[in-house]
PDB file of C-alpha atoms in Angstrom:
ATOM      1  CA  UNK A  14     -14.767  -7.970 -10.471  1.00 95.00           C
ATOM      2  CA  UNK A  15     -13.258  -5.816  -7.838  1.00 96.00           C
ATOM      3  CA  UNK A  16     -12.897  -2.500  -8.650  1.00 97.00           C
ATOM      4  CA  UNK A  17     -11.971   0.884  -6.868  1.00 98.00           C
ATOM      5  CA  UNK A  18     -12.555   4.083  -8.477  1.00 98.00           C
ATOM      6  CA  UNK A  19     -11.151   7.062  -6.529  1.00 98.00           C
ATOM      7  CA  UNK A  20     -12.118  10.628  -7.044  1.00 97.00           C
ATOM      8  CA  UNK A  21     -12.138  14.380  -5.718  1.00 97.00           C
ATOM      9  CA  UNK A  22      -8.336  14.981  -6.434  1.00 96.00           C
ATOM     10  CA  UNK A  23      -6.979  18.003  -7.407  1.00 97.00           C
ATOM     11  CA  UNK A  24      -5.195  21.610  -7.031  1.00 97.00           C
ATOM     12  CA  UNK A  25      -5.497  23.076  -3.536  1.00 97.00           C
ATOM     13  CA  UNK A  26      -3.543  25.972  -2.013  1.00 97.00           C
ATOM     14  CA  UNK A  27      -1.687  25.323   1.477  1.00 97.00           C
ATOM     15  CA  UNK A  28      -4.052  25.417   4.531  1.00 97.00           C
ATOM     16  CA  UNK A  29      -6.847  23.988   1.981  1.00 97.00           C
ATOM     17  CA  UNK A  30      -9.250  21.258   2.257  1.00 97.00           C
ATOM     18  CA  UNK A  31      -9.964  18.528  -0.009  1.00 98.00           C
ATOM     19  CA  UNK A  32     -12.469  15.423   0.075  1.00 98.00           C
ATOM     20  CA  UNK A  33     -11.034  11.844  -1.693  1.00 98.00           C
ATOM     21  CA  UNK A  34     -13.899   9.438  -2.609  1.00 98.00           C
ATOM     22  CA  UNK A  35     -13.590   5.599  -3.661  1.00 98.00           C
ATOM     23  CA  UNK A  36     -16.339   3.906  -5.124  1.00 98.00           C
ATOM     24  CA  UNK A  37     -16.444   0.252  -4.593  1.00 98.00           C
ATOM     25  CA  UNK A  38     -17.700  -2.440  -6.622  1.00 97.00           C
ATOM     26  CA  UNK A  39     -17.786  -6.211  -7.305  1.00 97.00           C
ATOM     27  CA  UNK A  40     -17.181  -7.410  -3.686  1.00 96.00           C
ATOM     28  CA  UNK A  41     -19.134  -7.299  -0.463  1.00 95.00           C
ATOM     29  CA  UNK A  42     -17.767  -3.738   0.823  1.00 96.00           C
ATOM     30  CA  UNK A  43     -19.098  -3.929   4.214  1.00 95.00           C
ATOM     31  CA  UNK A  44     -17.314  -6.902   5.078  1.00 94.00           C
ATOM     32  CA  UNK A  45     -13.854  -5.493   4.306  1.00 95.00           C
ATOM     33  CA  UNK A  46     -11.614  -3.056   5.943  1.00 96.00           C
ATOM     34  CA  UNK A  47     -10.736  -0.204   3.550  1.00 97.00           C
ATOM     35  CA  UNK A  48      -7.437   1.866   3.767  1.00 97.00           C
ATOM     36  CA  UNK A  49      -5.950   5.084   2.175  1.00 98.00           C
ATOM     37  CA  UNK A  50      -2.127   4.852   0.530  1.00 98.00           C
ATOM     38  CA  UNK A  51      -0.200   7.791  -0.993  1.00 98.00           C
ATOM     39  CA  UNK A  52       2.614   8.409  -2.859  1.00 98.00           C
ATOM     40  CA  UNK A  53       4.154  11.360  -3.182  1.00 97.00           C
ATOM     41  CA  UNK A  54       5.915  12.209  -7.017  1.00 96.00           C
ATOM     42  CA  UNK A  55       9.292  10.284  -7.384  1.00 95.00           C
ATOM     43  CA  UNK A  56       8.597   8.664  -3.765  1.00 96.00           C
ATOM     44  CA  UNK A  57       7.465   5.302  -2.074  1.00 96.00           C
ATOM     45  CA  UNK A  58       4.149   4.213  -0.756  1.00 97.00           C
ATOM     46  CA  UNK A  59       3.076   5.543   2.616  1.00 97.00           C
ATOM     47  CA  UNK A  60      -0.327   4.334   4.423  1.00 97.00           C
ATOM     48  CA  UNK A  61      -1.949   7.279   5.234  1.00 97.00           C
ATOM     49  CA  UNK A  62      -5.531   5.520   7.232  1.00 97.00           C
ATOM     50  CA  UNK A  63      -7.452   2.419   7.480  1.00 96.00           C
ATOM     51  CA  UNK A  64     -11.061   1.835   8.940  1.00 96.00           C
ATOM     52  CA  UNK A  65     -12.933  -1.357   9.465  1.00 95.00           C
ATOM     53  CA  UNK A  66     -15.911  -2.693   8.046  1.00 94.00           C
ATOM     54  CA  UNK A  67     -18.032  -1.534  11.060  1.00 95.00           C
ATOM     55  CA  UNK A  68     -16.145   2.068  11.036  1.00 95.00           C
ATOM     56  CA  UNK A  69     -15.447   0.745  14.749  1.00 95.00           C
ATOM     57  CA  UNK A  70     -11.480   0.717  14.454  1.00 94.00           C
ATOM     58  CA  UNK A  71     -10.043   4.135  12.880  1.00 96.00           C
ATOM     59  CA  UNK A  72      -6.269   4.040  12.252  1.00 96.00           C
ATOM     60  CA  UNK A  73      -4.050   7.410  11.204  1.00 96.00           C
ATOM     61  CA  UNK A  74      -0.161   7.504   9.917  1.00 95.00           C
ATOM     62  CA  UNK A  75       1.183   9.990  12.959  1.00 92.00           C
ATOM     63  CA  UNK A  76       1.623  12.809  10.380  1.00 90.00           C
ATOM     64  CA  UNK A  77      -2.092  12.501   9.396  1.00 92.00           C
ATOM     65  CA  UNK A  78      -3.432  12.380  12.605  1.00 91.00           C
ATOM     66  CA  UNK A  79      -5.857  15.804  13.613  1.00 93.00           C
ATOM     67  CA  UNK A  80      -5.654  16.733   9.662  1.00 96.00           C
ATOM     68  CA  UNK A  81      -7.463  13.616   7.735  1.00 97.00           C
ATOM     69  CA  UNK A  82     -10.199  11.907   8.448  1.00 98.00           C
ATOM     70  CA  UNK A  83     -11.435   8.461   6.784  1.00 98.00           C
ATOM     71  CA  UNK A  84     -15.153   7.358   6.910  1.00 98.00           C
ATOM     72  CA  UNK A  85     -16.942   5.186   4.702  1.00 98.00           C
ATOM     73  CA  UNK A  86     -20.782   4.486   3.926  1.00 97.00           C
ATOM     74  CA  UNK A  87     -21.410   1.313   3.712  1.00 97.00           C
ATOM     75  CA  UNK A  88     -24.988   1.701   2.081  1.00 97.00           C
ATOM     76  CA  UNK A  89     -23.241   3.321  -0.585  1.00 97.00           C
ATOM     77  CA  UNK A  90     -20.321   1.187  -0.861  1.00 98.00           C
ATOM     78  CA  UNK A  91     -18.038   4.168  -0.873  1.00 98.00           C
ATOM     79  CA  UNK A  92     -14.877   5.497   1.138  1.00 98.00           C
ATOM     80  CA  UNK A  93     -13.550   8.870   1.768  1.00 98.00           C
ATOM     81  CA  UNK A  94     -10.783  10.817   3.103  1.00 98.00           C
ATOM     82  CA  UNK A  95     -11.588  14.238   4.408  1.00 98.00           C
ATOM     83  CA  UNK A  96      -8.255  16.287   4.163  1.00 98.00           C
ATOM     84  CA  UNK A  97      -8.051  19.486   6.096  1.00 97.00           C
ATOM     85  CA  UNK A  98      -5.115  21.722   6.574  1.00 96.00           C
ATOM     86  CA  UNK A  99      -3.014  20.580   3.611  1.00 97.00           C
ATOM     87  CA  UNK A 100       0.535  21.258   3.279  1.00 96.00           C
ATOM     88  CA  UNK A 101       2.762  20.864   0.410  1.00 97.00           C
ATOM     89  CA  UNK A 102       3.842  17.689   1.585  1.00 96.00           C
ATOM     90  CA  UNK A 103       0.820  15.776   1.182  1.00 97.00           C
ATOM     91  CA  UNK A 104       0.867  16.200  -2.482  1.00 98.00           C
ATOM     92  CA  UNK A 105       0.876  12.977  -4.267  1.00 98.00           C
ATOM     93  CA  UNK A 106      -1.254  10.269  -5.527  1.00 98.00           C
ATOM     94  CA  UNK A 107      -3.953   9.203  -3.237  1.00 98.00           C
ATOM     95  CA  UNK A 108      -4.333   4.932  -3.497  1.00 98.00           C
ATOM     96  CA  UNK A 109      -7.791   3.642  -2.012  1.00 98.00           C
ATOM     97  CA  UNK A 110      -6.884  -0.166  -1.087  1.00 98.00           C
ATOM     98  CA  UNK A 111      -8.771  -2.897   0.103  1.00 97.00           C
ATOM     99  CA  UNK A 112      -7.697  -4.602   3.341  1.00 95.00           C
ATOM    100  CA  UNK A 113      -7.542  -8.931   2.450  1.00 90.00           C
ATOM    101  CA  UNK A 114      -8.743 -11.234   4.733  1.00 76.00           C
ATOM    102  CA  UNK A 115      -5.401 -12.623   6.147  1.00 77.00           C
ATOM    103  CA  UNK A 116      -3.237 -12.414   8.889  1.00 75.00           C
ATOM    104  CA  UNK A 117      -0.811  -9.986   7.678  1.00 78.00           C
ATOM    105  CA  UNK A 118      -3.087  -6.630   6.610  1.00 85.00           C
ATOM    106  CA  UNK A 119      -2.154  -7.057   2.955  1.00 94.00           C
ATOM    107  CA  UNK A 120      -3.739  -5.212   0.566  1.00 97.00           C
ATOM    108  CA  UNK A 121      -5.078  -6.638  -2.394  1.00 96.00           C
ATOM    109  CA  UNK A 122      -7.011  -4.774  -4.528  1.00 97.00           C
ATOM    110  CA  UNK A 123      -5.880  -1.092  -5.711  1.00 98.00           C
ATOM    111  CA  UNK A 124      -7.501   1.650  -7.226  1.00 98.00           C
ATOM    112  CA  UNK A 125      -5.923   3.780 -10.174  1.00 97.00           C
ATOM    113  CA  UNK A 126      -5.103   6.833  -7.642  1.00 98.00           C
ATOM    114  CA  UNK A 127      -6.223  10.198  -7.862  1.00 98.00           C
ATOM    115  CA  UNK A 128      -3.650  12.927  -7.921  1.00 98.00           C
ATOM    116  CA  UNK A 129      -3.671  15.651  -4.950  1.00 98.00           C
ATOM    117  CA  UNK A 130      -1.530  18.898  -5.212  1.00 98.00           C
ATOM    118  CA  UNK A 131      -1.059  21.206  -2.538  1.00 98.00           C
ATOM    119  CA  UNK A 132       0.345  24.369  -3.949  1.00 96.00           C
ATOM    120  CA  UNK A 133      -0.145  28.482  -3.948  1.00 95.00           C
TER     121      UNK A 133
ATOM    122  CA  UNK B  82      13.196   7.149   7.616  1.00 62.00           C
ATOM    123  CA  UNK B  83      11.184   3.937   6.863  1.00 72.00           C
ATOM    124  CA  UNK B  84      10.513   1.410   9.567  1.00 85.00           C
ATOM    125  CA  UNK B  85      11.424  -1.405   6.677  1.00 93.00           C
ATOM    126  CA  UNK B  86      14.545  -1.091   4.932  1.00 94.00           C
ATOM    127  CA  UNK B  87      14.764  -2.322   1.035  1.00 96.00           C
ATOM    128  CA  UNK B  88      17.946  -1.887  -1.209  1.00 97.00           C
ATOM    129  CA  UNK B  89      17.496   1.154  -3.617  1.00 96.00           C
ATOM    130  CA  UNK B  90      17.961  -1.129  -6.626  1.00 97.00           C
ATOM    131  CA  UNK B  91      18.887  -4.331  -8.020  1.00 97.00           C
ATOM    132  CA  UNK B  92      19.642  -5.711 -11.662  1.00 96.00           C
ATOM    133  CA  UNK B  93      20.061  -9.312 -12.980  1.00 95.00           C
ATOM    134  CA  UNK B  94      20.204 -10.720 -16.479  1.00 96.00           C
ATOM    135  CA  UNK B  95      17.002 -11.896 -18.145  1.00 96.00           C
ATOM    136  CA  UNK B  96      16.457 -15.863 -17.173  1.00 97.00           C
ATOM    137  CA  UNK B  97      18.019 -15.112 -13.347  1.00 97.00           C
ATOM    138  CA  UNK B  98      17.553 -15.192 -10.208  1.00 97.00           C
ATOM    139  CA  UNK B  99      17.149 -11.732  -7.781  1.00 97.00           C
ATOM    140  CA  UNK B 100      16.422 -11.385  -4.293  1.00 97.00           C
ATOM    141  CA  UNK B 101      15.411  -8.537  -2.860  1.00 98.00           C
ATOM    142  CA  UNK B 102      15.812  -8.050   0.987  1.00 97.00           C
ATOM    143  CA  UNK B 103      13.575  -6.210   3.613  1.00 96.00           C
ATOM    144  CA  UNK B 104      14.820  -5.642   7.070  1.00 94.00           C
ATOM    145  CA  UNK B 105      13.454  -4.083  10.130  1.00 91.00           C
ATOM    146  CA  UNK B 106      15.179  -1.499  11.785  1.00 81.00           C
ATOM    147  CA  UNK B 107      12.627  -2.111  15.407  1.00 77.00           C
ATOM    148  CA  UNK B 108      13.485  -6.008  15.134  1.00 79.00           C
ATOM    149  CA  UNK B 109       9.990  -7.044  15.117  1.00 83.00           C
ATOM    150  CA  UNK B 110      10.348  -8.611  11.418  1.00 87.00           C
ATOM    151  CA  UNK B 111       9.686 -11.905  13.560  1.00 86.00           C
ATOM    152  CA  UNK B 112       6.075 -10.342  14.349  1.00 87.00           C
ATOM    153  CA  UNK B 113       5.176  -9.060  10.694  1.00 90.00           C
ATOM    154  CA  UNK B 114       3.687 -11.213   8.474  1.00 94.00           C
ATOM    155  CA  UNK B 115       5.125  -9.352   5.045  1.00 95.00           C
ATOM    156  CA  UNK B 116       3.624  -8.033   1.915  1.00 97.00           C
ATOM    157  CA  UNK B 117       4.886  -7.685  -1.166  1.00 98.00           C
ATOM    158  CA  UNK B 118       4.105  -5.398  -3.717  1.00 98.00           C
ATOM    159  CA  UNK B 119       4.803  -4.835  -7.763  1.00 98.00           C
ATOM    160  CA  UNK B 120       4.789  -1.438  -8.782  1.00 98.00           C
ATOM    161  CA  UNK B 121       5.419  -0.839 -12.669  1.00 96.00           C
ATOM    162  CA  UNK B 122       5.423   3.070 -13.945  1.00 93.00           C
ATOM    163  CA  UNK B 123       2.455   4.955 -13.732  1.00 93.00           C
ATOM    164  CA  UNK B 124       0.482   2.231 -12.370  1.00 96.00           C
ATOM    165  CA  UNK B 125      -0.670   0.953  -9.257  1.00 97.00           C
ATOM    166  CA  UNK B 126       0.738  -1.135  -6.952  1.00 98.00           C
ATOM    167  CA  UNK B 127      -0.275  -5.041  -7.262  1.00 98.00           C
ATOM    168  CA  UNK B 128       0.031  -7.672  -4.681  1.00 97.00           C
ATOM    169  CA  UNK B 129       2.593 -10.223  -4.839  1.00 98.00           C
ATOM    170  CA  UNK B 130       3.027 -11.958  -1.998  1.00 97.00           C
ATOM    171  CA  UNK B 131       1.229 -11.972   1.415  1.00 96.00           C
ATOM    172  CA  UNK B 132       1.407 -13.594   4.538  1.00 95.00           C
ATOM    173  CA  UNK B 133       5.514 -13.769   4.282  1.00 96.00           C
ATOM    174  CA  UNK B 134       5.078 -16.607   1.470  1.00 96.00           C
ATOM    175  CA  UNK B 135       1.686 -16.938   0.193  1.00 96.00           C
ATOM    176  CA  UNK B 136       0.527 -15.899  -3.517  1.00 96.00           C
ATOM    177  CA  UNK B 137      -2.573 -14.435  -4.579  1.00 94.00           C
ATOM    178  CA  UNK B 138      -4.368 -16.620  -7.397  1.00 94.00           C
ATOM    179  CA  UNK B 139      -2.841 -15.554 -10.763  1.00 95.00           C
ATOM    180  CA  UNK B 140       0.875 -14.720  -9.468  1.00 97.00           C
ATOM    181  CA  UNK B 141       2.997 -16.888 -11.157  1.00 97.00           C
ATOM    182  CA  UNK B 142       5.315 -19.222  -8.885  1.00 95.00           C
ATOM    183  CA  UNK B 143       8.530 -17.412 -10.348  1.00 97.00           C
ATOM    184  CA  UNK B 144       7.125 -14.895  -7.303  1.00 98.00           C
ATOM    185  CA  UNK B 145       8.214 -16.401  -3.572  1.00 97.00           C
ATOM    186  CA  UNK B 146       8.860 -15.045  -0.301  1.00 97.00           C
ATOM    187  CA  UNK B 147      10.034 -16.075   3.212  1.00 96.00           C
ATOM    188  CA  UNK B 148      10.601 -14.480   6.910  1.00 95.00           C
ATOM    189  CA  UNK B 149      13.423 -15.528   8.821  1.00 92.00           C
ATOM    190  CA  UNK B 150      12.686 -13.766  11.500  1.00 89.00           C
ATOM    191  CA  UNK B 151      15.598 -11.107  10.796  1.00 90.00           C
ATOM    192  CA  UNK B 152      14.496  -9.788   7.239  1.00 94.00           C
ATOM    193  CA  UNK B 153      12.123 -10.799   4.531  1.00 96.00           C
ATOM    194  CA  UNK B 154      12.815 -11.672   1.124  1.00 97.00           C
ATOM    195  CA  UNK B 155      11.353 -11.805  -2.257  1.00 98.00           C
ATOM    196  CA  UNK B 156      12.779 -13.924  -4.870  1.00 98.00           C
ATOM    197  CA  UNK B 157      12.435 -13.561  -8.450  1.00 98.00           C
ATOM    198  CA  UNK B 158      13.091 -16.715 -10.764  1.00 97.00           C
ATOM    199  CA  UNK B 159      12.976 -16.496 -14.455  1.00 97.00           C
ATOM    200  CA  UNK B 160      13.283 -12.654 -15.009  1.00 97.00           C
ATOM    201  CA  UNK B 161      11.573 -11.254 -17.570  1.00 96.00           C
ATOM    202  CA  UNK B 162      12.176  -7.539 -19.206  1.00 95.00           C
ATOM    203  CA  UNK B 163       8.314  -7.122 -18.054  1.00 95.00           C
ATOM    204  CA  UNK B 164       9.503  -7.614 -14.372  1.00 97.00           C
ATOM    205  CA  UNK B 165      11.324  -4.312 -14.229  1.00 97.00           C
ATOM    206  CA  UNK B 166       9.079  -2.059 -11.872  1.00 97.00           C
ATOM    207  CA  UNK B 167       9.268  -1.009  -8.024  1.00 98.00           C
ATOM    208  CA  UNK B 168       8.687  -3.371  -5.201  1.00 98.00           C
ATOM    209  CA  UNK B 169       7.580  -2.748  -1.909  1.00 98.00           C
ATOM    210  CA  UNK B 170       7.601  -4.691   1.482  1.00 97.00           C
ATOM    211  CA  UNK B 171       4.934  -3.719   3.822  1.00 96.00           C
ATOM    212  CA  UNK B 172       3.779  -5.364   7.093  1.00 94.00           C
ATOM    213  CA  UNK B 173       1.319  -4.139   9.969  1.00 93.00           C
ATOM    214  CA  UNK B 174       2.901  -3.090  12.871  1.00 91.00           C
ATOM    215  CA  UNK B 175       1.059  -3.599  15.897  1.00 89.00           C
ATOM    216  CA  UNK B 176       2.972  -1.686  18.164  1.00 89.00           C
ATOM    217  CA  UNK B 177       2.682   1.145  16.156  1.00 90.00           C
ATOM    218  CA  UNK B 178      -1.089   0.130  15.067  1.00 92.00           C
ATOM    219  CA  UNK B 179       0.185   1.568  11.593  1.00 93.00           C
ATOM    220  CA  UNK B 180       0.931  -0.233   8.179  1.00 94.00           C
ATOM    221  CA  UNK B 181       4.677   0.123   7.384  1.00 94.00           C
ATOM    222  CA  UNK B 182       6.225   0.002   4.085  1.00 96.00           C
ATOM    223  CA  UNK B 183       9.714  -0.258   3.057  1.00 96.00           C
ATOM    224  CA  UNK B 184      11.216   2.547   0.844  1.00 96.00           C
ATOM    225  CA  UNK B 185      10.948   0.154  -2.401  1.00 97.00           C
ATOM    226  CA  UNK B 186      13.557  -1.402  -4.375  1.00 98.00           C
ATOM    227  CA  UNK B 187      13.741  -0.684  -8.091  1.00 98.00           C
ATOM    228  CA  UNK B 188      14.449  -3.687 -10.203  1.00 97.00           C
ATOM    229  CA  UNK B 189      16.158  -3.566 -13.324  1.00 96.00           C
ATOM    230  CA  UNK B 190      16.230  -6.348 -16.024  1.00 95.00           C
ATOM    231  CA  UNK B 191      19.750  -5.773 -18.036  1.00 88.00           C
TER     232      UNK B 191
END
């Protein structure tokens, strides 16, 4: 059974940093592109970043470039998101999502999410 | 402003059919392989449709998708109260090197 379990969320002050993690199990983690998707309270889904299976292709949404860094450890089946210079608008639930193997970059499995709150 | 546009809400009675549209502001819909997600309250999104019209295993055939090149649609037939949720379309935009989502559509089953 595919499982994705996020951790690392919490309350942080504006300008602060936070590191999210996603523990993967039940599939060959090293073979899949992985993503972070976030959702502000009461709002829609927003893609944050993706990283290819061997970390050689990394993409970010424009509003996260230069502040967020995605990484993975295939030996430990883990995905990470280092978030710096956090702003109030970064508040939301952050989901780890697996990229399916089809043409359209669909997200076929999602974690339960971890809540990040940026507030003074 | 989302690259993909969805109606904020749709509604229909149990047993009826509903269609949710997804259009692109950049005329790139014909280049997109659209996915659809269902998100019930306080839960993670769930993949319903990928590559415009394919269903993952376990998704009932009441859910179907299509892409005409100008807009994508999600059809849900035989509506059930359990279908009440938010529905999102999404796609990889190669010109942006980014995944884009629609703003979401809230389905109410009256």
